[in-house]
PDB file of C-alpha atoms in Angstrom:
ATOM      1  CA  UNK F  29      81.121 107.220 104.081  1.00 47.00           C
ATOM      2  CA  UNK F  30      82.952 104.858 106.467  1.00 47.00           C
ATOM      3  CA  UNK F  31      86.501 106.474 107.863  1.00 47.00           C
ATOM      4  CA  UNK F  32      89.896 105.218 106.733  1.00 42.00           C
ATOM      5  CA  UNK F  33      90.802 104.309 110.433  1.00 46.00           C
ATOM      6  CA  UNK F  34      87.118 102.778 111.161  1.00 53.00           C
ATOM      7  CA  UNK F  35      87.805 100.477 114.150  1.00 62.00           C
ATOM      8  CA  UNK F  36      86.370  97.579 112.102  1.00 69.00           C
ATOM      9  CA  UNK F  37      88.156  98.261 108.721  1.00 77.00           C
ATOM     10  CA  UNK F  38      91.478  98.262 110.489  1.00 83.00           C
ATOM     11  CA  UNK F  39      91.561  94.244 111.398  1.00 87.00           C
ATOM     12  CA  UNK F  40      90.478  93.482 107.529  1.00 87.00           C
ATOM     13  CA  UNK F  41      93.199  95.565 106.441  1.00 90.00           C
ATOM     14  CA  UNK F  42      95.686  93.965 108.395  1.00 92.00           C
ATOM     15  CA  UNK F  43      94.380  89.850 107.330  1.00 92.00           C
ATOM     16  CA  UNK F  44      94.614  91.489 103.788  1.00 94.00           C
ATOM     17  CA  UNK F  45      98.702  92.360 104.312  1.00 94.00           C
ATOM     18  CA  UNK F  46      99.513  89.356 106.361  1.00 94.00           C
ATOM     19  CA  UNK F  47      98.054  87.382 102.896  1.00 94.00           C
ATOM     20  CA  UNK F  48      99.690  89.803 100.841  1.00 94.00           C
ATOM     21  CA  UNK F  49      96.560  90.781  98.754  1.00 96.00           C
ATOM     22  CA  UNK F  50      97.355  93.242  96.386  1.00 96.00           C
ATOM     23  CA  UNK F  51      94.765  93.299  93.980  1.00 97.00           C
ATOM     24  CA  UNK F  52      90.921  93.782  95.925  1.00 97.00           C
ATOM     25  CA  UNK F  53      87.288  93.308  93.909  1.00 96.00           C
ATOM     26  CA  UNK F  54      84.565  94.198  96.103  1.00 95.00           C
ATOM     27  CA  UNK F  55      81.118  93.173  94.935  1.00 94.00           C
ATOM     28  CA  UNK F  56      77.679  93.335  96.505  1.00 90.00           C
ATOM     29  CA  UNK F  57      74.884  90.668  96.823  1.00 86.00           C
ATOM     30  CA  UNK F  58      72.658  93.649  95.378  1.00 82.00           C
ATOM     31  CA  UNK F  59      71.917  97.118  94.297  1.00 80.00           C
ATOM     32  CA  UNK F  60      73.007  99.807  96.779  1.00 77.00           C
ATOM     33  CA  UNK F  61      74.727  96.995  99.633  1.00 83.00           C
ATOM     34  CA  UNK F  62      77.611  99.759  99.641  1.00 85.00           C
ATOM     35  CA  UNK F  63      80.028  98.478  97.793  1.00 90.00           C
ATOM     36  CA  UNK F  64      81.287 101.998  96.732  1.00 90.00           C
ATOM     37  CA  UNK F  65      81.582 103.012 100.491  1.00 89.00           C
ATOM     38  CA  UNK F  66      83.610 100.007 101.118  1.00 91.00           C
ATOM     39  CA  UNK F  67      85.810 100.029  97.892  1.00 92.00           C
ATOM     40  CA  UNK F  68      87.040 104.078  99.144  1.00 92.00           C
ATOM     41  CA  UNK F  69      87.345 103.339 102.832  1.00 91.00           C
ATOM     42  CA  UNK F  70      89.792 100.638 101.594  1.00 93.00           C
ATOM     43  CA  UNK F  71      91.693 102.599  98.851  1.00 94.00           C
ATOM     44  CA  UNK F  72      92.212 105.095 101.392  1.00 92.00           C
ATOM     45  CA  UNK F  73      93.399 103.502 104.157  1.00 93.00           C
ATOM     46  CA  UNK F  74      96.332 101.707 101.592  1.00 94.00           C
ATOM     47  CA  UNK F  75      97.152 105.388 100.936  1.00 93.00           C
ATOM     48  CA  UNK F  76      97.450 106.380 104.242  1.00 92.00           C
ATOM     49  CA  UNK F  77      99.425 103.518 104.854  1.00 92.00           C
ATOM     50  CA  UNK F  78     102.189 104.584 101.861  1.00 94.00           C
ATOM     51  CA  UNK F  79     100.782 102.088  99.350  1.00 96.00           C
ATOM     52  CA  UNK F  80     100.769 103.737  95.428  1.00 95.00           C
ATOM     53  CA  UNK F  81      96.450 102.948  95.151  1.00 96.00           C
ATOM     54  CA  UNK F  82      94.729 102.717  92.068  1.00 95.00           C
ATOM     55  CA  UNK F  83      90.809 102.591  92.552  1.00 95.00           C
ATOM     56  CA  UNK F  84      88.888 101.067  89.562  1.00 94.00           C
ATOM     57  CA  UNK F  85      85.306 102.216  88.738  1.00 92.00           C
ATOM     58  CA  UNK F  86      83.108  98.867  86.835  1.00 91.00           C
ATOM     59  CA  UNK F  87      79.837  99.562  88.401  1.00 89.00           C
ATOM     60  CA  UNK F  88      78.384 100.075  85.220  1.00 87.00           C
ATOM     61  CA  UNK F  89      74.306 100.612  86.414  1.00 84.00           C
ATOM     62  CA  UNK F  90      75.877 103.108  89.024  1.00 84.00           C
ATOM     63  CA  UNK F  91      78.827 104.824  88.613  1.00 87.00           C
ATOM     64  CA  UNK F  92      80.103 106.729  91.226  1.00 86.00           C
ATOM     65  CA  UNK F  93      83.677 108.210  90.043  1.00 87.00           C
ATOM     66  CA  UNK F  94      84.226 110.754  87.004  1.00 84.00           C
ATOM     67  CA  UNK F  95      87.639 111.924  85.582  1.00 78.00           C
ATOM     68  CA  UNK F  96      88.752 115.274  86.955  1.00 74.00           C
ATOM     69  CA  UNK F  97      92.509 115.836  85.390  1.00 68.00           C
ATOM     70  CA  UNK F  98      94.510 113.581  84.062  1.00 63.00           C
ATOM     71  CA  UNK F  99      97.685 112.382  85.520  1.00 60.00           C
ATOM     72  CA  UNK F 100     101.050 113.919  84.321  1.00 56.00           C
ATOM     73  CA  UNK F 101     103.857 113.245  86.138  1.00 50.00           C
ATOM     74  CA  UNK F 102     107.027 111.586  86.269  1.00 37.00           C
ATOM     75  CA  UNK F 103     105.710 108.271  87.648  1.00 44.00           C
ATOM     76  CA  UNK F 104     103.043 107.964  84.720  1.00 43.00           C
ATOM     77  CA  UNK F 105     104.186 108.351  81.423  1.00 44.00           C
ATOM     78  CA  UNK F 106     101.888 110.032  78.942  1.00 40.00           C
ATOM     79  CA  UNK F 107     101.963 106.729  77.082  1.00 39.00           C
ATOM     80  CA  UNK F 108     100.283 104.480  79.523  1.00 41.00           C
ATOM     81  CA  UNK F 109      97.935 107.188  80.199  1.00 39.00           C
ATOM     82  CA  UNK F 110      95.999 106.197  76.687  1.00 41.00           C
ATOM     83  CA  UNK F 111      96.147 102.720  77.600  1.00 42.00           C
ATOM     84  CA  UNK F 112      95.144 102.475  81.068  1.00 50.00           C
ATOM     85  CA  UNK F 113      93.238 105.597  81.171  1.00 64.00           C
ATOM     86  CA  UNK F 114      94.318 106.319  84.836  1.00 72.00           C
ATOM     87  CA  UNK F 115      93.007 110.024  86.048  1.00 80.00           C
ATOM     88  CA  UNK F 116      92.244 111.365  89.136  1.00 86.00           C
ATOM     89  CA  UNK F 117      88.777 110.530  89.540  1.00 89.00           C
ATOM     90  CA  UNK F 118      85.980 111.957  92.277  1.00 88.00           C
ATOM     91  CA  UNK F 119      83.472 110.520  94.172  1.00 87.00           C
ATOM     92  CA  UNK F 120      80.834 112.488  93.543  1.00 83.00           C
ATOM     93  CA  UNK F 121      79.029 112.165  96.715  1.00 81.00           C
ATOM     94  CA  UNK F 122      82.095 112.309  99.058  1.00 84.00           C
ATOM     95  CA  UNK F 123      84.164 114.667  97.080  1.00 85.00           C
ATOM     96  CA  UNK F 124      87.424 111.918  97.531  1.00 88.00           C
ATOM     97  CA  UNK F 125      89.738 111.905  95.048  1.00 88.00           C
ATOM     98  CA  UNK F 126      91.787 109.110  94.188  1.00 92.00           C
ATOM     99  CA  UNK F 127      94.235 107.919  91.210  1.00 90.00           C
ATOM    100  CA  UNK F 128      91.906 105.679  89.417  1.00 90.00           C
ATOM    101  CA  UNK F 129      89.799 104.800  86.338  1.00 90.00           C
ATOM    102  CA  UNK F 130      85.883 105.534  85.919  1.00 88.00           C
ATOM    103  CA  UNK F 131      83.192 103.675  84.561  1.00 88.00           C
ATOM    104  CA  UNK F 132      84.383 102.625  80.664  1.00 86.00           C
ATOM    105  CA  UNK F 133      81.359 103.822  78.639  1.00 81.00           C
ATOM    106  CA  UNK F 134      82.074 102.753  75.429  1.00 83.00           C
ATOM    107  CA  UNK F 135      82.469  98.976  73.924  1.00 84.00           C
ATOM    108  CA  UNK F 136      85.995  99.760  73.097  1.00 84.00           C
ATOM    109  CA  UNK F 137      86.544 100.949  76.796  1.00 84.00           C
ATOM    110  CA  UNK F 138      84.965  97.984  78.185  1.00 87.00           C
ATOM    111  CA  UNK F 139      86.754  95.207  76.159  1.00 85.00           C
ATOM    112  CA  UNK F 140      89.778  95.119  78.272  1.00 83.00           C
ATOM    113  CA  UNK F 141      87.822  94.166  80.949  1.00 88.00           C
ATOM    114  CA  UNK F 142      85.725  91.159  79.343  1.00 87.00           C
ATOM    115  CA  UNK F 143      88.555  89.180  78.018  1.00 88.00           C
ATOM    116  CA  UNK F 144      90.343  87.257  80.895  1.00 91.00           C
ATOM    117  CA  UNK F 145      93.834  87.212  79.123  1.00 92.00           C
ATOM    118  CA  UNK F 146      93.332  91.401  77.862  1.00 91.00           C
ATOM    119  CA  UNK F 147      92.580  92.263  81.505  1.00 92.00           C
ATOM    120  CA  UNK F 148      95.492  90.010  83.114  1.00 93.00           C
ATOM    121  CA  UNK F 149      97.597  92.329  80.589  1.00 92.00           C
ATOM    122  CA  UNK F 150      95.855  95.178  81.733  1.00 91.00           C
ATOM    123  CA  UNK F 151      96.482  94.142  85.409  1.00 94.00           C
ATOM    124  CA  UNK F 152     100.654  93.662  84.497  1.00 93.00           C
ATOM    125  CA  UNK F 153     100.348  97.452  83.367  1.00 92.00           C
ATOM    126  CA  UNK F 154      98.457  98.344  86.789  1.00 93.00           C
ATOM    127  CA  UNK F 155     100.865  96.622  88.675  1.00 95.00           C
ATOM    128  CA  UNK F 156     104.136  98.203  87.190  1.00 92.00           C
ATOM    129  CA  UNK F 157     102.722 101.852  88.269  1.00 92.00           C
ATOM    130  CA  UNK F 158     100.679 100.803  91.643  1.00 95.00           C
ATOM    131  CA  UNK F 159     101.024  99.002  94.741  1.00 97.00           C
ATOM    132  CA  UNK F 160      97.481  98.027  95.776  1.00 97.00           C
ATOM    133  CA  UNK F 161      94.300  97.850  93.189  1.00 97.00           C
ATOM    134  CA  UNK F 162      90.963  98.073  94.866  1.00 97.00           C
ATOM    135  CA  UNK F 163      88.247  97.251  92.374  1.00 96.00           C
ATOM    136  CA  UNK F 164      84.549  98.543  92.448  1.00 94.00           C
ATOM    137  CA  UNK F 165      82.743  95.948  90.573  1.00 92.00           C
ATOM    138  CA  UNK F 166      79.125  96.822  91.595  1.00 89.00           C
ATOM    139  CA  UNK F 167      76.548  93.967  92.374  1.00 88.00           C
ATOM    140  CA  UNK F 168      76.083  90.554  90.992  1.00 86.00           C
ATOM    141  CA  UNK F 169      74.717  89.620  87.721  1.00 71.00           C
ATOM    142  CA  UNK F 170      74.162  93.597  86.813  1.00 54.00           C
ATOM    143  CA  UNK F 171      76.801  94.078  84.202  1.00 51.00           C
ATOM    144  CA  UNK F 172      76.737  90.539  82.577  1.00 56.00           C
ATOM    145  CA  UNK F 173      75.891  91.389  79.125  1.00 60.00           C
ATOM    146  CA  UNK F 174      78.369  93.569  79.351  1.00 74.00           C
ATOM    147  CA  UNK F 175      81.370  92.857  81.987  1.00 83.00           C
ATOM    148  CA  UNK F 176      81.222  89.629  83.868  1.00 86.00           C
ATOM    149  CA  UNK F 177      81.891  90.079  87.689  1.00 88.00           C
ATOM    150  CA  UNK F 178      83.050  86.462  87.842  1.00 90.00           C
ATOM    151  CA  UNK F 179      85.794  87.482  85.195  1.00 92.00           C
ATOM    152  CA  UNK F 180      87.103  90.510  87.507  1.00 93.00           C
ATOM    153  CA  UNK F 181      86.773  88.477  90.767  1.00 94.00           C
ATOM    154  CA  UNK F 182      88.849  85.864  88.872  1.00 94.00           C
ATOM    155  CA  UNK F 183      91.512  88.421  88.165  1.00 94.00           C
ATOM    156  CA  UNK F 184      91.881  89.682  91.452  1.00 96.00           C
ATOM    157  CA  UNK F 185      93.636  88.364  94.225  1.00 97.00           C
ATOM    158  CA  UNK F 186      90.603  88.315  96.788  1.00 96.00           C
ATOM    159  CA  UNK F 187      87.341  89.091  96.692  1.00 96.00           C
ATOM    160  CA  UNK F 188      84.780  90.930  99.249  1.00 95.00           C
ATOM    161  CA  UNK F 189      80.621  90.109  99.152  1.00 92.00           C
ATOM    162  CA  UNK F 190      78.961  93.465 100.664  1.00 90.00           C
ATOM    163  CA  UNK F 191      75.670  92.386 101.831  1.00 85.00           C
ATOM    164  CA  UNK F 192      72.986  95.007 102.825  1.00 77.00           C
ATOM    165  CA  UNK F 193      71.640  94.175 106.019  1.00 69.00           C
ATOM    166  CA  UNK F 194      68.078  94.208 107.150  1.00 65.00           C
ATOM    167  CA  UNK F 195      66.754  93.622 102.945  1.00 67.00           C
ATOM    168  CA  UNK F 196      69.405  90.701 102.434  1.00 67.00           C
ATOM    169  CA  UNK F 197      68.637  86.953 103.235  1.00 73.00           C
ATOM    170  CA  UNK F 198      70.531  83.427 103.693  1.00 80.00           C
ATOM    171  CA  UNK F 199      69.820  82.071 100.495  1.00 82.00           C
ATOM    172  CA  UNK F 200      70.410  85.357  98.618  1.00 82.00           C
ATOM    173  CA  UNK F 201      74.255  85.237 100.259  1.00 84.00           C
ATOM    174  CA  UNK F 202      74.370  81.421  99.483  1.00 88.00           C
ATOM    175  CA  UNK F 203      73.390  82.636  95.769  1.00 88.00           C
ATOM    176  CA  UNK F 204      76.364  84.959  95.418  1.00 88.00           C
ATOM    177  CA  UNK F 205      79.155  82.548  97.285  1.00 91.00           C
ATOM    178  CA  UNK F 206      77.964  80.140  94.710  1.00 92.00           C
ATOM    179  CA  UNK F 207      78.101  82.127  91.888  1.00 90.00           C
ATOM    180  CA  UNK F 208      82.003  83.538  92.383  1.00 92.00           C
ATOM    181  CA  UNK F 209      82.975  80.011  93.791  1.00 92.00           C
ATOM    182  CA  UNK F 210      82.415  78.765  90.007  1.00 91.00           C
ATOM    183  CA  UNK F 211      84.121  81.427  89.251  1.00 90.00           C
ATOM    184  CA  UNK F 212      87.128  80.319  90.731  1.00 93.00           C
ATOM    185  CA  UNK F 213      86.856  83.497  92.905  1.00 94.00           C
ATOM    186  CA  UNK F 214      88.814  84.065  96.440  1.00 95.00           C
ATOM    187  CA  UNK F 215      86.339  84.847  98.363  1.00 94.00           C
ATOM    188  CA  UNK F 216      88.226  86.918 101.276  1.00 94.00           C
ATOM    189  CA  UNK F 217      85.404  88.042 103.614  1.00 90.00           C
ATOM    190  CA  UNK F 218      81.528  88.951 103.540  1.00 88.00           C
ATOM    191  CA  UNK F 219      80.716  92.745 104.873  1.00 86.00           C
ATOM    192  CA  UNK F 220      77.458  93.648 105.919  1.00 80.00           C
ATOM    193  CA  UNK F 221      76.466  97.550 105.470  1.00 76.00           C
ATOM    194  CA  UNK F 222      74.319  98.547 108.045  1.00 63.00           C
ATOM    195  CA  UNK F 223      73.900 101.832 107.298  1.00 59.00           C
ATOM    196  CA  UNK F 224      70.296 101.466 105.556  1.00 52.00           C
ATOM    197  CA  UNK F 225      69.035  99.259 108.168  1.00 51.00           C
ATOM    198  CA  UNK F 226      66.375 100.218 110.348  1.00 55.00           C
ATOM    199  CA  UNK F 227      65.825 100.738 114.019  1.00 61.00           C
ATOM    200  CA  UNK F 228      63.627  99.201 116.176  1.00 63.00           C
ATOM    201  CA  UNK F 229      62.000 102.249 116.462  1.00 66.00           C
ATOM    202  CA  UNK F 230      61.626 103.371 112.545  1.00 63.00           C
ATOM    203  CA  UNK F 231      60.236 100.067 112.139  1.00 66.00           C
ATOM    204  CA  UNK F 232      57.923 100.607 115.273  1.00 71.00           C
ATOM    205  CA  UNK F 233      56.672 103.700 114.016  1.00 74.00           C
ATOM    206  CA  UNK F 234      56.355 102.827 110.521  1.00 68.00           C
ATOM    207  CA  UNK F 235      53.306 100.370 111.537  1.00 76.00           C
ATOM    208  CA  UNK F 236      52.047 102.360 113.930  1.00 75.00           C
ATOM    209  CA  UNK F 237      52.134 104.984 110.489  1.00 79.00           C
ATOM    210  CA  UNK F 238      50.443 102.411 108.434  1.00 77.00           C
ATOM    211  CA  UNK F 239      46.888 102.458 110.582  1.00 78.00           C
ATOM    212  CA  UNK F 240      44.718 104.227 109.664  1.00 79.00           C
ATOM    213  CA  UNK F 241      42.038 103.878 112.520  1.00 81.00           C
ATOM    214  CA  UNK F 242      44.678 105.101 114.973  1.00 80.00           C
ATOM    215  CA  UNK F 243      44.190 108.819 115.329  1.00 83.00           C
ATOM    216  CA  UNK F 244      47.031 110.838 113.558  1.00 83.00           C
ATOM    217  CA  UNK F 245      47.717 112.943 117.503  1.00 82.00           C
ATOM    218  CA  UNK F 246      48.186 109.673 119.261  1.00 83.00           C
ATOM    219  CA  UNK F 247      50.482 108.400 116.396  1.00 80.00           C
ATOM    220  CA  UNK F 248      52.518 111.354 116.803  1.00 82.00           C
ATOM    221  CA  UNK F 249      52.429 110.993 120.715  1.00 80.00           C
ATOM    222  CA  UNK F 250      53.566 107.123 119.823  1.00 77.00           C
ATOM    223  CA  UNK F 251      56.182 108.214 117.861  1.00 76.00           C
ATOM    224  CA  UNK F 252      57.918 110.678 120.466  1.00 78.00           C
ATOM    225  CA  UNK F 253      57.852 108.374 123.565  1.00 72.00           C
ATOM    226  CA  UNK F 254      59.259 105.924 121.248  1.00 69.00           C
ATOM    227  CA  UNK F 255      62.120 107.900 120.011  1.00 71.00           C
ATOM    228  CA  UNK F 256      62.858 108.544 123.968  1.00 70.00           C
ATOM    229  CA  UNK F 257      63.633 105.076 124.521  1.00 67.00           C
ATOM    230  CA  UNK F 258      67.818 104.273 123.712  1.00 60.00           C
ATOM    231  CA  UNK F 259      67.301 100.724 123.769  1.00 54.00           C
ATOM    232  CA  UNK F 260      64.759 101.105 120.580  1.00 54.00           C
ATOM    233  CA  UNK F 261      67.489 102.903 118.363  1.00 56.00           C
ATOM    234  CA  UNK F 262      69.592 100.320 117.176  1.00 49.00           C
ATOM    235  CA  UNK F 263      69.661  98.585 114.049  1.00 49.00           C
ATOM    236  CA  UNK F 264      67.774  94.981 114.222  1.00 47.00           C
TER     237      UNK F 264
END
């Protein structure tokens, strides 16, 4: 989970309004890169900053969001609810709830969302309730035989690559800058999650862990005056 008033998310938010970006797709160069974490720290911080969010669930291999209530009030008419399907939705690892819509499951749900013209409607029926629309599209090439990422890049103003450090290379980045440049894609920004990455030290030990003709009481003894060093706990 990465805070709302992160140091580093602040100066992103703030190229985002001076471009006036209002509709966000964040997708990652791979499985678990975070794009989840990033998609929520964002939503959040346009709620804190007065902005009416609406966070949208299309990671379809890994769905993170599921409806808690839906919402009744007099901003949202019953009507739209049916067409947008806009509920309060939960993380279900953080516990954060926003206004949003979770993963479509069925082939009705997900039509909308395959057709550019249908989901530039759906988009004018967004906009007319919500300020800001931060999309969680998931990673690249995952839900193309079902919803195309380069269609929902398309549709949104800008788009952010998450890239997981440490298990991420140059040409796998160069492979997903190419693919949502054909796509006709504004590509905003690339984020690297760090979060997974190793330290020096994890990595150290994990060799060391691998031998087996090193004695399992000197590995240990290894892996404690390693652990003591400050230098050897950073991610590389």
């Amino acid at each position: 989970m990465i805070h709302s008033t992160h140091s580093e998310l602040t100066p992103m938010f703030l190229q985002l309004e001076l471009a006036n970006m209002r509709s966000v797709c964040l997708i990652g160069n791979k499985p678990r890169a975070g794009v989840t974490t990033f998609a929520c720290a964002l939503a959040e911080q346009y709620m804190l900053s007065g902005y009416r969010t609406l966070l949208v669930d299309l990671n379809l291999e890994n769905p993170q969001f599921e409806h808690t209530w839906p919402i009744k009030n007099s901003v949202i008419e019953e009507a739209d609810l049916q067409s947008s399907e806009v509920h309060w939705v939960q993380n279900r690892h953080t516990l954060q709830i926003f206004s949003g819509v979770a993963v479509p499951s069925t082939l009705n749900q997900q039509m909308p969302y395959r057709d550019p013209r249908s989901l530039a409607k759906q988009f004018e029926l967004w906009f007319s309730k919500y300020d800001r629309i931060v999309i969680d599209a998931g990673a690249i090439n995952q839900n193309q035989t079902r919803i195309s990422q380069s269609v929902i890049a398309n549709a949104c103003d800008t788009t952010f690559i998450t890239l997981g450090a440490g298990n991420s290379n140059k040409e796998q980045l160069s492979q997903a800058i190419d693919y949502l440049t054909t796509a006709n894609a504004n590509i905003f920004a690339v984020l690297l999650n760090q979060y997974a990455q190793q330290t020096l030290s994890q990595q150290l030990c994990h060799l060391i862990g691998r031998n087996r003709i090193i004695p399992k009481k000197m590995k240990e003894r290894f892996n404690q005056y390693v652990r003591r060093w400050s230098f050897l706990n950073h991610a590389v």
